[in-house]
Amino acid sequence: MDNINKWNADKYNKHADFVSNLAFPVLELLNPQENENILDLGCGDGTLAAEIIKCKSKVIAVDLSDSMVEKTKERGIEAFVMSATQLTFVNEFDAVFSNAVLHWVKDADASIKEISKSLNDNGRFIAEFGGYGNIKFLTDAMQEVFNRHEEFGNFNNPWIFPKDSEYKQLLQDNGFNVEYIELIPRPTKIDDIRNWLDIFANGIISHLTKEQQNQFKEEVRAILKPKIYSKKDGWVADYVRLRLKAYKTKNSKKE
Ligand code: BEZ
């Protein structure tokens, strides 16, 4: 089943700017230095790569979405369409930075191996993405609507939200020295949940008719409204971030 999310750079810009607006703590953790070579893995529309370049670092940006890569290039940033599990770099970067992307990569071990291969010895890996418990209200609601409608088929959850202990072990197994890793609950204000579903969950329902897709969104919205909507705060999604800083050690396997 084609479960691939389609990214619309304009919708993303209009309704999902919170993704980069809330990324300043992880940029601080990166602490880019002048002349460092930095890979922005999953650059989206290039907002954060543009921030990193302000520190006079040299940035290469990659993303799986060609429309996002185009937006990034429009900012004058060198950018390529590339998958986190098939990076073409070898010992090239002082740091690999990734925000709000790695929960889309089901094979976490493969992406960690590729990140390690891309880094110089002692290079650092700084990332933040959805961790254990992330958007549980949302995924439970999606599952419930699929359960109600046999004709929709199975709910094919495209995300991984690992525990800090699990991800730390994976990093260590791949020769990283983990300086910091933490799960951080971060309730996040979003636009109407329909916009969130349009931007981030369109792959889950791409096999359905337009009418069924509409029904899915309306039913998910109705389940979630009493749980994550209030007049005072609007829609607030139950985000949990996994934030980390790790160093590639000399013992990292070269595969
Ligand atoms: C997240 O950033 O946690 C996220 C965004 C879209 C879909 C799933 C998770």
Coordinates of C-alpha atoms and ligand atoms in Angstrom, one line a residue:
M1 CA 0.0 0.0 0.0
D2 CA 1.3 3.5 -0.9
N3 CA 1.6 5.1 2.5
I4 CA 4.1 7.8 1.5
N5 CA 3.2 11.3 2.9
K6 CA 3.1 14.0 0.2
W7 CA 4.6 17.4 1.3
N8 CA 3.0 20.6 0.2
A9 CA 5.5 23.3 0.8
D10 CA 2.9 26.1 0.8
K11 CA 0.5 24.4 3.2
Y12 CA 3.5 23.5 5.4
N13 CA 4.6 27.1 5.4
K14 CA 1.1 28.4 6.3
H15 CA 0.0 25.8 9.0
A16 CA 3.2 24.1 10.3
D17 CA 5.7 26.9 10.9
F18 CA 5.6 25.8 14.6
V19 CA 7.9 23.0 13.6
S20 CA 10.9 25.3 13.0
N21 CA 9.7 28.1 15.4
L22 CA 10.0 25.6 18.3
A23 CA 13.3 24.3 17.2
F24 CA 15.5 26.9 18.9
P25 CA 16.5 24.6 21.9
V26 CA 17.9 22.0 19.5
L27 CA 19.7 24.6 17.4
E28 CA 21.2 25.8 20.7
L29 CA 22.3 22.2 21.4
L30 CA 23.9 22.1 17.9
N31 CA 25.8 25.4 18.6
P32 CA 27.2 25.7 15.1
Q33 CA 30.6 27.2 14.7
E34 CA 32.2 29.2 12.0
N35 CA 33.5 27.0 9.1
E36 CA 32.1 23.8 10.4
N37 CA 30.6 21.4 7.8
I38 CA 27.1 20.6 8.9
L39 CA 24.5 18.3 7.4
D40 CA 20.8 19.3 7.9
L41 CA 19.1 15.9 7.6
G42 CA 15.5 16.4 6.6
C43 CA 15.7 20.1 6.0
G44 CA 12.1 20.7 5.2
D45 CA 11.8 24.2 3.6
G46 CA 15.3 25.2 4.8
T47 CA 14.3 27.5 7.6
L48 CA 16.7 25.9 10.1
A49 CA 19.5 25.5 7.6
A50 CA 19.2 29.3 7.0
E51 CA 19.6 29.8 10.7
I52 CA 22.7 27.6 10.9
I53 CA 24.3 29.5 8.0
K54 CA 24.0 32.7 10.0
C55 CA 26.7 31.3 12.2
K56 CA 29.0 31.1 9.2
S57 CA 28.9 27.3 9.2
K58 CA 28.8 25.5 5.8
V59 CA 25.5 23.7 5.4
I60 CA 24.4 20.9 3.1
A61 CA 20.7 20.1 3.4
V62 CA 18.9 16.9 2.3
D63 CA 15.2 16.0 2.3
L64 CA 13.2 13.2 0.8
S65 CA 10.7 15.7 -0.7
D66 CA 11.7 17.4 -3.9
S67 CA 9.3 20.3 -3.3
M68 CA 11.0 21.0 0.1
V69 CA 14.5 20.7 -1.5
E70 CA 13.4 23.3 -4.1
K71 CA 12.3 25.7 -1.3
T72 CA 15.6 25.2 0.4
K73 CA 17.6 25.9 -2.7
E74 CA 15.6 29.1 -3.3
R75 CA 17.2 30.3 -0.1
G76 CA 20.6 29.8 -1.7
I77 CA 21.4 26.7 0.3
E78 CA 23.0 23.6 -1.3
A79 CA 20.3 20.9 -1.1
F80 CA 19.7 17.4 -2.4
V81 CA 16.9 14.9 -2.5
M82 CA 18.2 12.1 -0.3
S83 CA 16.9 9.4 2.1
A84 CA 18.2 9.2 5.7
T85 CA 18.8 5.5 5.0
Q86 CA 20.8 6.1 1.9
L87 CA 23.1 9.0 2.5
T88 CA 26.0 9.4 0.0
F89 CA 28.5 11.1 2.4
V90 CA 31.6 9.6 3.9
N91 CA 33.5 11.2 6.8
E92 CA 32.4 14.7 5.6
F93 CA 30.7 16.5 8.5
D94 CA 31.6 17.9 11.8
A95 CA 27.9 17.7 12.8
V96 CA 24.7 16.0 11.6
F97 CA 21.6 18.0 12.7
S98 CA 18.1 16.7 12.4
N99 CA 14.8 18.3 13.6
A100 CA 11.3 16.6 13.4
V101 CA 12.3 14.0 10.9
L102 CA 13.6 10.8 12.3
H103 CA 10.2 9.6 13.6
W104 CA 9.4 9.1 9.8
V105 CA 12.4 6.7 9.4
K106 CA 11.1 3.2 10.4
D107 CA 14.6 1.7 10.2
A108 CA 16.3 3.7 13.0
D109 CA 19.4 1.4 12.9
A110 CA 19.9 2.1 9.2
S111 CA 19.6 5.8 9.6
I112 CA 22.1 5.8 12.6
K113 CA 24.6 3.8 10.5
E114 CA 24.3 6.4 7.7
I115 CA 24.7 9.3 10.0
S116 CA 27.8 7.7 11.5
K117 CA 29.2 7.1 8.0
S118 CA 28.6 10.8 7.1
L119 CA 30.4 12.2 10.2
N120 CA 34.1 12.8 10.8
D121 CA 35.6 11.0 13.8
N122 CA 34.4 12.8 16.9
G123 CA 31.7 14.5 14.8
R124 CA 28.5 15.2 16.7
F125 CA 24.9 14.1 16.0
I126 CA 22.3 16.5 17.3
A127 CA 18.6 15.6 16.8
E128 CA 15.1 16.1 18.0
F129 CA 12.1 14.2 16.9
G130 CA 9.0 12.4 18.2
G131 CA 9.7 10.2 21.2
Y132 CA 7.8 7.6 23.2
G133 CA 4.2 8.7 23.8
N134 CA 4.3 11.3 21.0
I135 CA 0.8 12.3 19.6
K136 CA -0.8 9.3 21.4
F137 CA -4.2 11.0 21.4
L138 CA -3.9 11.5 17.6
T139 CA -2.7 8.0 16.7
D140 CA -5.4 6.4 19.0
A141 CA -8.1 8.5 17.3
M142 CA -6.8 7.5 13.8
Q143 CA -6.7 3.9 14.9
E144 CA -10.3 4.1 16.2
V145 CA -11.6 5.5 12.9
F146 CA -9.9 2.7 11.0
N147 CA -11.4 0.1 13.4
R148 CA -14.9 1.6 12.8
H149 CA -14.5 1.2 9.0
E150 CA -13.4 -2.2 7.8
E151 CA -13.6 -0.8 4.2
F152 CA -10.7 1.6 5.0
G153 CA -8.3 -1.4 5.5
N154 CA -5.6 -1.5 8.2
F155 CA -4.2 1.6 9.9
N156 CA -0.7 1.7 8.7
N157 CA 1.1 3.9 11.2
P158 CA 4.1 5.5 9.4
W159 CA 5.9 6.7 12.6
I160 CA 8.3 5.4 15.2
F161 CA 8.4 7.1 18.6
P162 CA 11.3 5.4 20.5
K163 CA 12.0 5.4 24.2
D164 CA 15.2 7.3 25.2
S165 CA 16.7 4.1 26.6
E166 CA 16.0 2.2 23.3
Y167 CA 17.4 4.9 21.1
K168 CA 20.5 5.4 23.4
Q169 CA 21.2 1.7 23.1
L170 CA 21.0 1.8 19.3
L171 CA 23.4 4.7 19.2
Q172 CA 25.8 3.0 21.5
D173 CA 25.5 -0.2 19.5
N174 CA 26.7 1.9 16.5
G175 CA 29.7 3.3 18.3
F176 CA 28.2 6.6 19.5
N177 CA 29.1 8.1 22.8
V178 CA 25.7 9.6 24.1
E179 CA 26.3 12.8 26.0
Y180 CA 22.7 13.7 26.4
I181 CA 19.3 12.1 25.6
E182 CA 16.0 13.1 27.1
L183 CA 12.2 12.7 26.4
I184 CA 10.5 16.1 26.7
P185 CA 6.7 16.4 26.8
R186 CA 5.9 19.5 24.7
P187 CA 2.2 20.2 24.3
T188 CA 2.1 22.0 20.9
K189 CA -0.4 24.5 19.6
I190 CA -1.5 23.6 16.1
D191 CA -4.1 24.9 13.7
D192 CA -7.3 23.0 13.3
I193 CA -6.5 19.3 13.5
R194 CA -7.8 19.0 9.9
N195 CA -4.9 21.0 8.7
W196 CA -2.5 18.9 10.7
L197 CA -4.0 15.7 9.1
D198 CA -3.8 17.2 5.6
I199 CA -0.1 18.0 6.1
F200 CA 1.2 15.1 8.1
A201 CA -1.2 12.2 7.7
N202 CA -2.2 12.3 4.0
G203 CA -0.1 9.2 3.2
I204 CA -2.2 7.2 5.8
I205 CA -5.4 7.8 3.8
S206 CA -4.0 8.1 0.2
H207 CA -5.6 4.8 -0.8
L208 CA -9.2 6.1 0.2
T209 CA -11.6 7.9 -2.0
K210 CA -12.0 11.7 -1.5
E211 CA -15.2 11.1 0.4
Q212 CA -13.7 8.5 2.7
Q213 CA -10.7 10.8 3.3
N214 CA -13.2 13.6 4.4
Q215 CA -15.1 11.2 6.6
F216 CA -11.8 10.0 8.2
K217 CA -10.8 13.6 9.0
E218 CA -14.2 14.6 10.3
E219 CA -14.4 11.5 12.6
V220 CA -10.8 12.0 13.9
R221 CA -11.7 15.6 14.6
A222 CA -14.8 14.7 16.5
I223 CA -13.0 12.1 18.7
L224 CA -10.2 14.6 19.4
K225 CA -12.2 17.8 20.0
P226 CA -13.2 17.0 23.6
K227 CA -9.6 15.8 24.4
I228 CA -7.3 18.3 22.8
Y229 CA -9.3 21.4 22.0
S230 CA -10.4 24.2 24.4
K231 CA -11.8 27.7 23.7
K232 CA -8.9 29.2 25.6
D233 CA -6.0 27.4 23.9
G234 CA -7.4 26.1 20.7
W235 CA -6.0 22.8 19.4
V236 CA -3.0 21.5 21.4
A237 CA -1.3 18.3 20.2
D238 CA 0.3 16.0 22.8
Y239 CA 3.9 16.2 21.4
V240 CA 6.8 14.5 23.2
R241 CA 10.3 15.3 21.9
L242 CA 13.3 13.0 22.0
R243 CA 16.3 15.3 22.1
L244 CA 19.9 14.1 21.9
K245 CA 23.5 14.9 21.5
A246 CA 26.0 12.1 20.7
Y247 CA 29.5 11.8 19.4
K248 CA 30.9 9.4 16.8
T249 CA 33.8 7.5 18.4
K250 CA 36.8 5.9 16.8
N251 CA 35.2 2.5 17.5
S252 CA 32.2 3.2 15.3
K253 CA 31.8 0.4 12.8
K254 CA 32.7 1.4 9.2
E255 CA 30.0 -0.4 7.2
Ligands
BEZ1 C1 6.2 15.3 15.2 O1 6.9 16.2 14.9 O2 6.3 14.7 16.3 C2 5.3 14.7 14.2 C3 4.9 15.4 13.1 C4 4.1 14.9 12.2 C5 3.7 13.6 12.3 C6 4.1 12.8 13.4 C7 4.9 13.4 14.3

